[in-house]
XYZ file of C-alpha atoms in Angstrom:
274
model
C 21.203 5.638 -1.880
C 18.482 5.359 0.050
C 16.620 2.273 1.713
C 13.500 3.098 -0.598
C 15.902 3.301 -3.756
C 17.981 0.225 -2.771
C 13.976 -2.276 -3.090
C 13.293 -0.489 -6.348
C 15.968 0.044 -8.323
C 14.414 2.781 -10.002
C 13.136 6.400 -9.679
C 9.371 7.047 -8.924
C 8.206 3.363 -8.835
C 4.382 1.991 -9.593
C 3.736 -0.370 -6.571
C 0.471 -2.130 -7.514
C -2.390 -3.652 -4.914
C -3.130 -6.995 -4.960
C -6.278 -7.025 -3.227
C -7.148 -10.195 -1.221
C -10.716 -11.256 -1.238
C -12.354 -12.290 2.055
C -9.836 -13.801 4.138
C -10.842 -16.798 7.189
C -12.721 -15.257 10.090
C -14.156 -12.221 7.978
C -17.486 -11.544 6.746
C -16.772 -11.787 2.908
C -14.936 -14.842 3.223
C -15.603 -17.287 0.597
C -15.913 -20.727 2.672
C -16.875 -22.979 0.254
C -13.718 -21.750 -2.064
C -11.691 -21.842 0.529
C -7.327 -21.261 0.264
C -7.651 -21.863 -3.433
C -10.074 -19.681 -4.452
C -7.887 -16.628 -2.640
C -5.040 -18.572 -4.701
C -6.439 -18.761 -8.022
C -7.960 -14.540 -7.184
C -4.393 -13.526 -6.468
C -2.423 -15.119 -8.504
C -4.296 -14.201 -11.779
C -3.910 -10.420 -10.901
C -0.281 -11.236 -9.826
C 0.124 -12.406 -13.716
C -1.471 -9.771 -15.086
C 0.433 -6.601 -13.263
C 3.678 -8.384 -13.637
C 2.837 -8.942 -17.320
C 2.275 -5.019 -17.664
C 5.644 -4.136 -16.018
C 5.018 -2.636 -12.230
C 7.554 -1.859 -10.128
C 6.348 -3.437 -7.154
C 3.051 -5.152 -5.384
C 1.406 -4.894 -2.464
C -0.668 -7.667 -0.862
C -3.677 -6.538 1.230
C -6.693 -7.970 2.967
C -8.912 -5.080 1.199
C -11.981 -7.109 1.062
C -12.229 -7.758 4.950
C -14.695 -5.157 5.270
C -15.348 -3.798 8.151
C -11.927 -3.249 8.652
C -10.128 -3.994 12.056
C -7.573 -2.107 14.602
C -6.098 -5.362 15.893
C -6.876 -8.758 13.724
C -6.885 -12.718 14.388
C -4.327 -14.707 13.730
C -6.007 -16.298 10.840
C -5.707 -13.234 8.831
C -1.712 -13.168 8.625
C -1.933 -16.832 8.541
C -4.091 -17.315 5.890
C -2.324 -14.247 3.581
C 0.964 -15.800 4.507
C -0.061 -19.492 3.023
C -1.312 -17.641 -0.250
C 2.030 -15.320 -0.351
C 4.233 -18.503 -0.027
C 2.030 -20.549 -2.557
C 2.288 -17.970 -5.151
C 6.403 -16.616 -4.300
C 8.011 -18.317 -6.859
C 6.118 -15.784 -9.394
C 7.054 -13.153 -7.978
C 9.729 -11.258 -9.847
C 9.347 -7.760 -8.142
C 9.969 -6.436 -4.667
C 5.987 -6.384 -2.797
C 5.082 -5.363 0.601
C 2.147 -6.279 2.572
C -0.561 -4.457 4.412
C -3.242 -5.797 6.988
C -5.789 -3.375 7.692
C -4.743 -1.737 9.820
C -2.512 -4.068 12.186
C 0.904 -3.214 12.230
C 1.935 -5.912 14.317
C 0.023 -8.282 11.799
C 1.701 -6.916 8.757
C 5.886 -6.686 10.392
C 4.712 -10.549 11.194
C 3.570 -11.173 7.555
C 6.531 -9.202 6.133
C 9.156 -11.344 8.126
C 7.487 -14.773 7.087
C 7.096 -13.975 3.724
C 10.293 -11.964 2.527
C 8.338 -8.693 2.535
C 10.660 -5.711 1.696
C 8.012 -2.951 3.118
C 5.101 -2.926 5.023
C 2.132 0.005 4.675
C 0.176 1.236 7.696
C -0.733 3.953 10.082
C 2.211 3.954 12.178
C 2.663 7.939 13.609
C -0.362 10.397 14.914
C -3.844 9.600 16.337
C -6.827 9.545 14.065
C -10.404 9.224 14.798
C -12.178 7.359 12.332
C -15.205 5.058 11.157
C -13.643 2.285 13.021
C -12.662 4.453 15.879
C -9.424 5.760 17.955
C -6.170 4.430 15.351
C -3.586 4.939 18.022
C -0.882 2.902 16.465
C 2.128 3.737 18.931
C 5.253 3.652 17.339
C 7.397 2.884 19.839
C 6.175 0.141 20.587
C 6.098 -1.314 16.423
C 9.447 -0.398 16.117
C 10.518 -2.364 19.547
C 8.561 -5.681 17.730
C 10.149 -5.164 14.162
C 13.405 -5.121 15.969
C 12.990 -8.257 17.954
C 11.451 -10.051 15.459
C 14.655 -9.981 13.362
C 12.869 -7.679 11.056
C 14.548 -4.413 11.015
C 15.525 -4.238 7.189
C 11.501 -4.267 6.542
C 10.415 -0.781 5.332
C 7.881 0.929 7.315
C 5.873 3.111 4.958
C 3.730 5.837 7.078
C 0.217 6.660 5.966
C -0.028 9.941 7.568
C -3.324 11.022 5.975
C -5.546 7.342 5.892
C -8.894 6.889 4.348
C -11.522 7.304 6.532
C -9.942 8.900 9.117
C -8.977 12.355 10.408
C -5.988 13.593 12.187
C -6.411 14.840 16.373
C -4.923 18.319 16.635
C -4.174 20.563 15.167
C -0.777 20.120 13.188
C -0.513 20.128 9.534
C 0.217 17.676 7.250
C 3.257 18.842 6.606
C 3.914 18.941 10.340
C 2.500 14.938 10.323
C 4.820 14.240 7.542
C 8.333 16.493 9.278
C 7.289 14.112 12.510
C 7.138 10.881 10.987
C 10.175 11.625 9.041
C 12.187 12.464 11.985
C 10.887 8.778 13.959
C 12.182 6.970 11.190
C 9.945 6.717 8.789
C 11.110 5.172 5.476
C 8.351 6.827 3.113
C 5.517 8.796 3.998
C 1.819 8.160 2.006
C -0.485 10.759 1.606
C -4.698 9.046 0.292
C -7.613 10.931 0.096
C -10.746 10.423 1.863
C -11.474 6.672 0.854
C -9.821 3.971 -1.661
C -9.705 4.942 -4.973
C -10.554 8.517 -4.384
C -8.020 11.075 -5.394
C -6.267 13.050 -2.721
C -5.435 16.890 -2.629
C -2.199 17.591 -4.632
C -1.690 20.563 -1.958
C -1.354 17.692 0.525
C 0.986 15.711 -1.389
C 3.494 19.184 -1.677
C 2.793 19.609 1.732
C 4.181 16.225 2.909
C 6.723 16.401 0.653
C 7.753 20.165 1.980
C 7.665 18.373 5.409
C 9.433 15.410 4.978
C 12.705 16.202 3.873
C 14.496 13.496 2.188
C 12.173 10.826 3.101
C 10.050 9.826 0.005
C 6.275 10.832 -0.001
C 4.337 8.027 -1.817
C 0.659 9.185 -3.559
C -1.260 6.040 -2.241
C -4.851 6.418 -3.693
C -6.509 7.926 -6.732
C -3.887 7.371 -8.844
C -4.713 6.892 -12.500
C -2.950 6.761 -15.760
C -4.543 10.291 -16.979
C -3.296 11.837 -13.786
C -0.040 10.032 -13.579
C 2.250 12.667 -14.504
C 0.778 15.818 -12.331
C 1.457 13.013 -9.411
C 4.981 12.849 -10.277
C 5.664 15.996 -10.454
C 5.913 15.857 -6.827
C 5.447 12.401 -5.257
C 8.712 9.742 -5.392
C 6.467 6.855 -6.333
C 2.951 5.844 -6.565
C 0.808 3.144 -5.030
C -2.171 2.235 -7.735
C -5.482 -0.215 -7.584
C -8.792 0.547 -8.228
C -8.235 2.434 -11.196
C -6.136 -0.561 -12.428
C -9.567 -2.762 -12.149
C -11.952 -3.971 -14.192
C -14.536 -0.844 -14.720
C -12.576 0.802 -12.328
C -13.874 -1.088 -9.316
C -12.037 -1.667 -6.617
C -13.536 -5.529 -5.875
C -13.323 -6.461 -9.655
C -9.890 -8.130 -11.380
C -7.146 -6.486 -12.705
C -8.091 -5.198 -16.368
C -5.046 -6.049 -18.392
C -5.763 -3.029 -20.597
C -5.763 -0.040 -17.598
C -2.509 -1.797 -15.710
C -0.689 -1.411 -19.581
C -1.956 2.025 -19.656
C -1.120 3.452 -16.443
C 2.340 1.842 -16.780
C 3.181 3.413 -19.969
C 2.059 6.237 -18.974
C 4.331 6.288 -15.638
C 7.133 5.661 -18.123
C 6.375 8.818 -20.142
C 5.785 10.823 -17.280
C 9.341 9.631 -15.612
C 11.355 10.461 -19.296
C 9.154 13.775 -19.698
C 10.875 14.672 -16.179
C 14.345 13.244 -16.935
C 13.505 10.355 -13.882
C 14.694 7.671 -16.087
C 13.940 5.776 -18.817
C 10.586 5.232 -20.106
């Protein structure tokens, strides 16, 4: 079994965002509500997805728009204080992503009891916040001597925003990342919420072996089964949001749907029970 199978427990798992508003030090931050008012944000979506039976979270600072290559130390701190306020509630394995600071998120992982982390960790991109050079070597030397080697490192070899230098493949991006140790490889389309290229998704999959390929945005309940037919699990959260907004709360209603609907896909491809 592998690591990825070991956190889940299941085949093709729904990992759902919890989006963070405005954290300190960022533009949208909410000064006057403070801690509690990311508290009180959080936590009611946490409620609500558990309520509708994801697999797993993941905690991200979506709403610190414009995004950063290297963040503060207020931004792990300040996730890590609402992580640790709200752990108790948390009945399912989560992961955490700071956009887009490795470093930041392996740190956040180890102080919160993260099992994965999401990032860009292999290839160089250019993109609308410039050069994402995120050196491998050199995250993998800090998970280790942090302690925090049993943290998942989840590879987003095609991110939002962004496109790859070179010119190898995505199934070439995908074989590569695979090969340095990746423990699940993510393939987005061109921005959050926006549906990626299934071609894409069999490409990294072609490419990366064993390793599972994750479908990390555009994922919605009426496409949920196409996505399974090739991708090992899915990462979901705009289209779990009220209207289908990416800054609005979790709509009870669409996080029921789209996990039903992951349960009928998974029995419709023997993958478990619904």
């Amino acid at each position: 079994m592998s690591a990825f199978d070991r956190v889940f427990g299941r085949p093709k798992p729904v990992i759902a965002m919890l989006h963070f508003p405005g954290l300190p030090g960022r533009p949208r931050h909410d000064r006057e509500g403070g801690r509690q008012r990311l508290v009180d944000t959080v936590g009611a979506d946490l409620r609500v997805l558990q309520e509708a039976g994801v697999d797993g979270l993941l905690f991200c600072n979506e709403a610190d728009i414009p995004y950063q290559l290297a963040v503060g130390p207020e931004v792990p701190a300040g996730m890590a204080a609402v992580i640790g306020e709200l752990r108790s509630d948390i009945r399912v394995p989560f992961g955490v992503n700071i956009l887009w600071d490795a470093i930041a998120s392996l740190a956040l992982a180890m102080a919160t009891g993260a099992a994965f982390i999401r990032e860009v960790l292999t290839g160089v991109y250019e993109s609308d916040l410039g050069m994402i050079e995120p050196r491998i070597g050199e995250i993998a030397g800090y998970r280790s001597a942090i302690g925090a080697d049993n943290v998942l490192l989840f590879d987003n070899v095609q991110p939002e925003f962004a496109s790859a230098i070179g010119s190898r493949t995505v199934a070439d991006r995908a074989k590569g990342a695979a090969f340095l140790g990746m423990d699940a490889i993510l393939i987005s389309g061109p921005a959050a919420g926006v549906q990626f290229a299934m071609d894409d998704l069999r490409a990294a999959k072609e490419g990366a072996g064993d390793v599972p390929v994750v479908a990390n945005t555009g994922v919605r309940a009426d496409r949920i089964a196409e996505i399974f037919s090739v991708a090992d699990a899915a990462i979901v959260g705009t289209s779990l949001k009220v209207d289908g907004v990416t800054w609005n709360p979790v709509d009870p209603d669409r996080a029921a749907r789209l996990v039903e609907a992951a349960g009928a896909a998974r029995a419709r491809l023997g993958a478990g029970p619904s």
